[in-house]
């Protein structure tokens, strides 16, 4: 990200993801997908499905957004979340933003998104994201930050924030 000073001021650090972040990112994905825990089956089968879904997400992002940038969000040197963005030709896309359960509801997502908005404001570029219909909490946060619904389907909405001026 172009400007992480405001995020760092709150004790948050948004740093590029490293190879050794894999186990954390996998466990974060699992925590962010409680729906996968509802699968009726043996624990090892459920864990295998979670691992496959994580791989599908990573592969899909890599294919659709080969230049995406992957970050780990830390608080006091402890990984608490992840952010994936793509700087497209006409917009910055927030592809993935998730936090461990203990870090949710503390305003960290808002701070990270405000950092993305500040970077976008500097280059006069909109920020876009897709929010799934089963995640009304995330939708509410994006709308509170000034994002607007641009496209709507039964499964998801595309939200966009435009820089001012």
XYZ file of N, CA and C in Angstrom:
495
model
N 0.853 -1.179 0.000
C 0.000 0.000 0.000
C 0.886 1.225 0.000
N 0.402 2.288 -0.583
C 1.198 3.486 -0.719
C 1.415 4.195 0.610
N 0.441 4.169 1.497
C 0.547 4.941 2.723
C -0.030 4.144 3.881
N 0.845 3.681 4.754
C 0.370 2.925 5.907
C 0.623 3.675 7.204
N 0.984 4.974 7.133
C 1.304 5.709 8.354
C 0.139 5.773 9.324
N -1.082 6.036 8.830
C -2.220 6.137 9.745
C -2.528 4.783 10.368
N -2.314 3.718 9.614
C -2.539 2.385 10.159
C -1.485 2.098 11.225
N -0.219 2.400 10.922
C 0.857 2.138 11.875
C 0.674 2.954 13.153
N 0.077 4.125 13.046
C -0.134 4.970 14.219
C -1.047 4.286 15.230
N -1.893 3.395 14.792
C -2.791 2.668 15.688
C -2.194 1.339 16.139
N -0.915 1.151 15.904
C -0.272 -0.093 16.292
C -0.466 -1.213 15.293
N -1.081 -0.914 14.181
C -1.268 -1.912 13.131
C -0.155 -1.776 12.111
N 0.294 -2.893 11.623
C 1.275 -2.909 10.555
C 0.694 -3.765 9.439
N 0.701 -3.231 8.230
C 0.268 -3.970 7.054
C 1.542 -4.229 6.253
N 1.957 -5.499 6.256
C 3.221 -5.854 5.605
C 2.974 -6.892 4.523
N 3.858 -6.951 3.540
C 3.701 -7.975 2.501
C 3.727 -9.372 3.117
N 2.897 -10.236 2.576
C 2.830 -11.625 3.022
C 4.119 -12.336 2.642
N 4.536 -13.252 3.508
C 5.740 -14.042 3.264
C 5.366 -15.518 3.149
N 6.249 -16.300 2.602
C 6.011 -17.733 2.428
C 5.660 -18.401 3.752
N 6.333 -18.013 4.835
C 6.085 -18.663 6.123
C 4.778 -18.212 6.779
N 4.002 -17.348 6.123
C 2.683 -16.951 6.624
C 1.602 -17.958 6.254
N 1.942 -18.961 5.456
C 0.961 -19.928 4.970
C 0.083 -20.544 6.049
N 0.655 -21.090 7.125
C -0.195 -21.684 8.162
C -1.163 -20.673 8.796
N -0.696 -19.448 9.038
C -1.591 -18.435 9.592
C -2.714 -18.126 8.607
N -2.382 -17.945 7.333
C -3.393 -17.590 6.338
C -4.428 -18.706 6.182
N -3.982 -19.949 6.277
C -4.914 -21.071 6.195
C -5.851 -21.072 7.400
N -5.317 -20.884 8.602
C -6.174 -20.879 9.800
C -7.103 -19.670 9.796
N -6.648 -18.539 9.266
C -7.494 -17.354 9.158
C -8.658 -17.630 8.207
N -8.361 -18.255 7.078
C -9.415 -18.598 6.120
C -10.449 -19.497 6.788
N -9.980 -20.478 7.538
C -10.890 -21.393 8.219
C -11.774 -20.626 9.212
N -11.200 -19.683 9.943
C -11.969 -18.894 10.911
C -12.955 -17.959 10.212
N -12.608 -17.535 8.995
C -13.472 -16.614 8.246
C -14.592 -17.347 7.505
N -14.555 -18.658 7.511
C -15.562 -19.463 6.806
C -16.266 -20.422 7.761
N -17.021 -19.909 8.720
C -17.713 -20.810 9.646
C -18.719 -21.710 8.945
N -19.185 -21.292 7.766
C -20.135 -22.122 7.024
C -19.551 -23.486 6.672
N -18.228 -23.543 6.502
C -17.599 -24.816 6.162
C -17.573 -25.780 7.350
N -17.721 -25.247 8.549
C -17.741 -26.103 9.741
C -19.078 -26.828 9.879
N -20.077 -26.408 9.124
C -21.396 -27.032 9.185
C -21.473 -28.319 8.373
N -20.409 -28.627 7.651
C -20.394 -29.827 6.830
C -20.543 -31.043 7.738
N -21.443 -31.903 7.365
C -21.687 -33.114 8.147
C -20.667 -34.169 7.733
N -19.700 -34.410 8.604
C -18.691 -35.407 8.284
C -17.635 -35.469 9.371
N -16.725 -36.398 9.198
C -15.620 -36.546 10.141
C -14.758 -35.285 10.110
N -14.099 -35.010 11.220
C -13.280 -33.797 11.341
C -12.222 -33.709 10.238
N -11.579 -34.830 9.939
C -10.538 -34.792 8.911
C -11.115 -34.505 7.531
N -12.357 -34.940 7.285
C -13.014 -34.636 6.011
C -13.324 -33.145 5.931
N -13.824 -32.577 7.019
C -14.119 -31.145 7.055
C -12.834 -30.348 6.847
N -11.761 -30.739 7.515
C -10.477 -30.036 7.349
C -9.969 -30.140 5.919
N -10.210 -31.267 5.281
C -9.794 -31.433 3.888
C -10.592 -30.505 2.976
N -11.890 -30.387 3.224
C -12.729 -29.486 2.430
C -12.274 -28.038 2.626
N -11.991 -27.643 3.870
C -11.510 -26.285 4.148
C -10.208 -26.037 3.393
N -9.292 -26.983 3.442
C -8.010 -26.835 2.742
C -8.222 -26.699 1.236
N -9.148 -27.502 0.692
C -9.430 -27.416 -0.744
C -10.042 -26.063 -1.104
N -10.974 -25.580 -0.292
C -11.600 -24.283 -0.565
C -10.582 -23.149 -0.479
N -9.681 -23.228 0.492
C -8.612 -22.238 0.613
C -7.752 -22.240 -0.649
N -7.410 -23.446 -1.119
C -6.599 -23.565 -2.332
C -7.339 -23.014 -3.549
N -8.638 -23.287 -3.627
C -9.448 -22.766 -4.735
C -9.439 -21.238 -4.719
N -9.603 -20.652 -3.527
C -9.583 -19.185 -3.435
C -8.234 -18.638 -3.876
N -7.149 -19.206 -3.363
C -5.815 -18.720 -3.707
C -5.540 -18.864 -5.202
N -5.900 -20.010 -5.767
C -5.674 -20.244 -7.192
C -6.528 -19.299 -8.031
N -7.788 -19.129 -7.635
C -8.681 -18.239 -8.370
C -8.193 -16.796 -8.366
N -7.749 -16.331 -7.198
C -7.212 -14.965 -7.136
C -5.972 -14.844 -8.011
N -5.115 -15.869 -7.961
C -3.893 -15.841 -8.762
C -4.163 -15.813 -10.256
N -5.202 -16.540 -10.683
C -5.535 -16.572 -12.106
C -6.221 -15.283 -12.559
N -7.170 -14.803 -11.761
C -7.927 -13.609 -12.153
C -7.156 -12.320 -11.912
N -6.301 -12.327 -10.892
C -5.574 -11.114 -10.523
C -4.100 -11.461 -10.296
N -3.360 -11.731 -11.379
C -1.976 -12.187 -11.225
C -1.064 -11.152 -10.558
N -1.449 -9.897 -10.570
C -0.625 -8.856 -9.957
C -1.116 -8.445 -8.576
N -2.038 -9.216 -8.016
C -2.571 -8.885 -6.693
C -1.451 -8.875 -5.663
N -1.623 -8.015 -4.675
C -0.650 -7.907 -3.593
C -1.286 -8.456 -2.322
N -0.539 -9.317 -1.648
C -1.030 -10.004 -0.459
C -0.314 -9.451 0.763
N -1.095 -9.091 1.770
C -0.549 -8.506 2.992
C -1.019 -9.287 4.211
N -0.217 -9.228 5.257
C -0.615 -9.713 6.570
C -0.731 -8.484 7.459
N -1.783 -8.441 8.250
C -2.015 -7.328 9.164
C -1.583 -7.788 10.551
N -0.710 -6.996 11.167
C -0.200 -7.341 12.486
C -0.540 -6.257 13.494
N -0.727 -6.684 14.720
C -0.899 -5.783 15.864
C 0.112 -6.251 16.899
N 1.024 -5.364 17.262
C 2.076 -5.700 18.226
C 2.829 -6.975 17.831
N 3.226 -7.016 16.569
C 3.999 -8.135 16.005
C 3.262 -9.475 15.999
N 1.947 -9.447 16.151
C 1.139 -10.661 16.086
C 0.204 -10.561 14.891
N 0.217 -11.578 14.039
C -0.659 -11.590 12.859
C -2.111 -11.681 13.313
N -2.931 -10.742 12.832
C -4.350 -10.735 13.198
C -5.271 -10.725 11.987
N -4.718 -10.518 10.789
C -5.572 -10.447 9.614
C -4.791 -10.501 8.325
N -5.540 -10.430 7.239
C -4.938 -10.462 5.911
C -5.717 -9.545 4.982
N -5.004 -9.002 4.019
C -5.579 -8.114 3.011
C -4.972 -8.491 1.667
N -5.823 -8.618 0.659
C -5.341 -8.810 -0.704
C -5.955 -7.714 -1.555
N -5.109 -6.997 -2.286
C -5.578 -5.919 -3.151
C -5.006 -6.110 -4.547
N -5.672 -5.495 -5.491
C -5.194 -5.503 -6.869
C -5.320 -4.086 -7.405
N -4.221 -3.566 -7.909
C -4.235 -2.245 -8.521
C -4.492 -2.429 -10.005
N -5.770 -2.380 -10.370
C -6.165 -2.545 -11.759
C -5.955 -1.263 -12.536
N -6.298 -1.270 -13.817
C -6.082 -0.089 -14.649
C -6.969 1.094 -14.262
N -8.141 0.815 -13.678
C -9.085 1.898 -13.374
C -9.517 1.957 -11.926
N -9.044 1.023 -11.103
C -9.491 0.993 -9.709
C -8.567 0.140 -8.870
N -8.643 0.359 -7.576
C -8.000 -0.526 -6.610
C -9.086 -1.482 -6.142
N -8.808 -2.758 -6.200
C -9.793 -3.754 -5.770
C -9.372 -4.358 -4.436
N -10.279 -4.363 -3.486
C -10.067 -5.088 -2.239
C -10.651 -6.471 -2.487
N -9.771 -7.457 -2.627
C -10.186 -8.810 -2.990
C -10.477 -9.671 -1.765
N -9.777 -9.388 -0.672
C -9.934 -10.216 0.529
C -9.495 -9.399 1.727
N -10.315 -9.391 2.743
C -9.977 -8.746 4.014
C -10.609 -9.587 5.105
N -9.793 -10.107 5.995
C -10.306 -10.972 7.059
C -9.456 -10.801 8.306
N -10.092 -11.034 9.454
C -9.408 -10.945 10.745
C -9.718 -12.174 11.573
N -8.786 -12.515 12.462
C -9.042 -13.607 13.391
C -10.201 -13.181 14.293
N -10.958 -14.137 14.820
C -12.128 -13.786 15.638
C -11.824 -12.816 16.787
N -10.674 -12.971 17.441
C -10.339 -12.123 18.580
C -10.087 -10.672 18.179
N -9.831 -10.419 16.908
C -9.524 -9.064 16.448
C -10.717 -8.376 15.789
N -11.813 -9.081 15.680
C -12.987 -8.504 15.018
C -13.717 -7.541 15.951
N -14.363 -6.549 15.345
C -15.173 -5.619 16.106
C -14.375 -4.571 16.861
N -13.098 -4.412 16.542
C -12.254 -3.442 17.239
C -11.838 -2.275 16.350
N -12.381 -2.212 15.146
C -12.076 -1.103 14.251
C -10.844 -1.293 13.382
N -10.217 -2.458 13.444
C -9.013 -2.679 12.651
C -9.315 -2.687 11.154
N -10.421 -3.319 10.770
C -10.799 -3.342 9.357
C -11.049 -1.940 8.828
N -11.723 -1.137 9.633
C -11.971 0.260 9.250
C -10.655 0.992 9.018
N -9.694 0.814 9.916
C -8.400 1.501 9.782
C -7.666 1.052 8.519
N -7.698 -0.246 8.255
C -7.015 -0.762 7.068
C -7.687 -0.219 5.806
N -9.014 -0.250 5.765
C -9.724 0.267 4.590
C -9.512 1.769 4.420
N -9.442 2.495 5.521
C -9.167 3.929 5.415
C -7.771 4.159 4.837
N -6.819 3.280 5.160
C -5.487 3.374 4.556
C -5.537 3.136 3.058
N -6.344 2.163 2.630
C -6.524 1.909 1.197
C -7.174 3.141 0.545
N -8.173 3.716 1.206
C -8.840 4.900 0.666
C -7.867 6.081 0.552
N -6.979 6.233 1.531
C -5.994 7.325 1.456
C -5.066 7.133 0.269
N -4.627 5.902 0.046
C -3.772 5.619 -1.118
C -4.524 5.931 -2.401
N -5.791 5.533 -2.465
C -6.613 5.776 -3.654
C -6.846 7.272 -3.860
N -7.051 7.996 -2.781
C -7.254 9.446 -2.875
C -6.020 10.118 -3.490
N -4.840 9.658 -3.097
C -3.594 10.244 -3.613
C -3.452 10.060 -5.118
N -3.936 8.941 -5.637
C -3.796 8.696 -7.083
C -5.119 8.901 -7.821
N -6.111 9.420 -7.106
C -7.431 9.729 -7.673
C -8.039 8.518 -8.379
N -8.152 7.446 -7.629
C -8.609 6.177 -8.175
C -9.693 5.606 -7.265
N -10.776 5.074 -7.807
C -11.797 4.460 -6.956
C -11.315 3.148 -6.339
N -11.993 2.747 -5.273
C -11.740 1.471 -4.610
C -13.006 0.635 -4.767
N -12.848 -0.610 -5.194
C -13.998 -1.490 -5.399
C -13.815 -2.784 -4.616
N -14.935 -3.391 -4.255
C -14.913 -4.690 -3.598
C -16.219 -5.408 -3.882
N -16.233 -6.688 -3.619
C -17.452 -7.485 -3.724
C -17.758 -8.017 -2.333
N -18.993 -7.832 -1.901
C -19.428 -8.334 -0.597
C -20.521 -9.363 -0.832
N -20.334 -10.538 -0.262
C -21.296 -11.621 -0.417
C -22.556 -11.331 0.384
N -23.679 -11.778 -0.114
C -24.970 -11.531 0.533
C -25.023 -12.093 1.946
N -24.254 -13.144 2.224
C -24.270 -13.730 3.557
C -23.330 -13.015 4.530
N -22.855 -11.822 4.145
C -21.957 -11.054 5.002
C -22.468 -9.622 5.172
N -23.651 -9.449 5.766
C -24.206 -8.100 5.918
C -23.369 -7.201 6.826
N -22.616 -7.802 7.736
C -21.771 -7.011 8.634
C -20.692 -6.272 7.832
N -20.051 -6.971 6.905
C -19.028 -6.334 6.060
C -19.657 -5.252 5.194
N -20.809 -5.556 4.639
C -21.513 -4.575 3.797
C -21.754 -3.284 4.567
N -22.209 -3.428 5.795
C -22.485 -2.260 6.645
C -21.219 -1.428 6.849
N -20.083 -2.083 7.057
C -18.825 -1.353 7.265
C -18.399 -0.593 6.011
N -18.514 -1.247 4.865
C -18.139 -0.571 3.618
C -19.047 0.637 3.362
N -20.338 0.473 3.566
C -21.265 1.595 3.356
C -20.944 2.748 4.309
N -20.579 2.441 5.549
C -20.227 3.478 6.523
C -18.974 4.245 6.110
N -18.118 3.617 5.310
C -16.902 4.272 4.825
C -17.127 5.003 3.500
N -18.373 5.082 3.051
C -18.682 5.841 1.848
C -18.754 5.044 0.568
N -18.669 3.722 0.658
C -18.822 2.895 -0.538
C -20.288 2.926 -0.966
N -20.507 2.772 -2.266
C -21.851 2.770 -2.829
C -22.069 1.461 -3.584
N -23.302 0.980 -3.563
C -23.638 -0.231 -4.314
C -23.694 0.132 -5.793
N -22.862 -0.540 -6.586
C -22.817 -0.287 -8.032
C -23.509 -1.394 -8.817
N -23.393 -2.625 -8.331
C -24.019 -3.772 -8.984
C -24.574 -4.682 -7.905
N -25.660 -5.363 -8.255
C -26.319 -6.207 -7.266
C -26.772 -7.506 -7.927
N -26.510 -8.615 -7.249
C -27.031 -9.914 -7.676
C -27.527 -10.613 -6.417
N -28.243 -11.700 -6.563
C -28.708 -12.401 -5.358
C -27.557 -12.879 -4.464
N -26.400 -13.160 -5.035
C -25.283 -13.702 -4.263
C -24.363 -12.640 -3.676
N -24.242 -11.488 -4.349
C -23.243 -10.507 -3.917
C -23.556 -9.124 -4.470
N -22.865 -8.149 -3.887
C -22.948 -6.771 -4.371
C -21.538 -6.266 -4.644
N -21.422 -5.472 -5.685
C -20.159 -4.796 -5.974
C -20.284 -3.389 -5.413
N -19.384 -3.039 -4.508
C -19.392 -1.731 -3.865
C -18.179 -0.937 -4.324
N -18.368 0.378 -4.516
C -17.291 1.233 -4.994
C -17.250 2.506 -4.159
N -16.030 2.941 -3.848
C -15.792 4.217 -3.178
C -15.032 5.103 -4.158
N -15.496 6.346 -4.294
C -14.849 7.286 -5.210
C -14.122 8.357 -4.423
N -12.891 8.692 -4.830
C -12.152 9.760 -4.152
C -12.850 11.097 -4.361
N -12.655 11.980 -3.425
C -13.296 13.295 -3.513
C -12.337 14.292 -4.140
N -12.920 15.227 -4.850
C -12.123 16.289 -5.455
C -11.682 15.899 -6.773
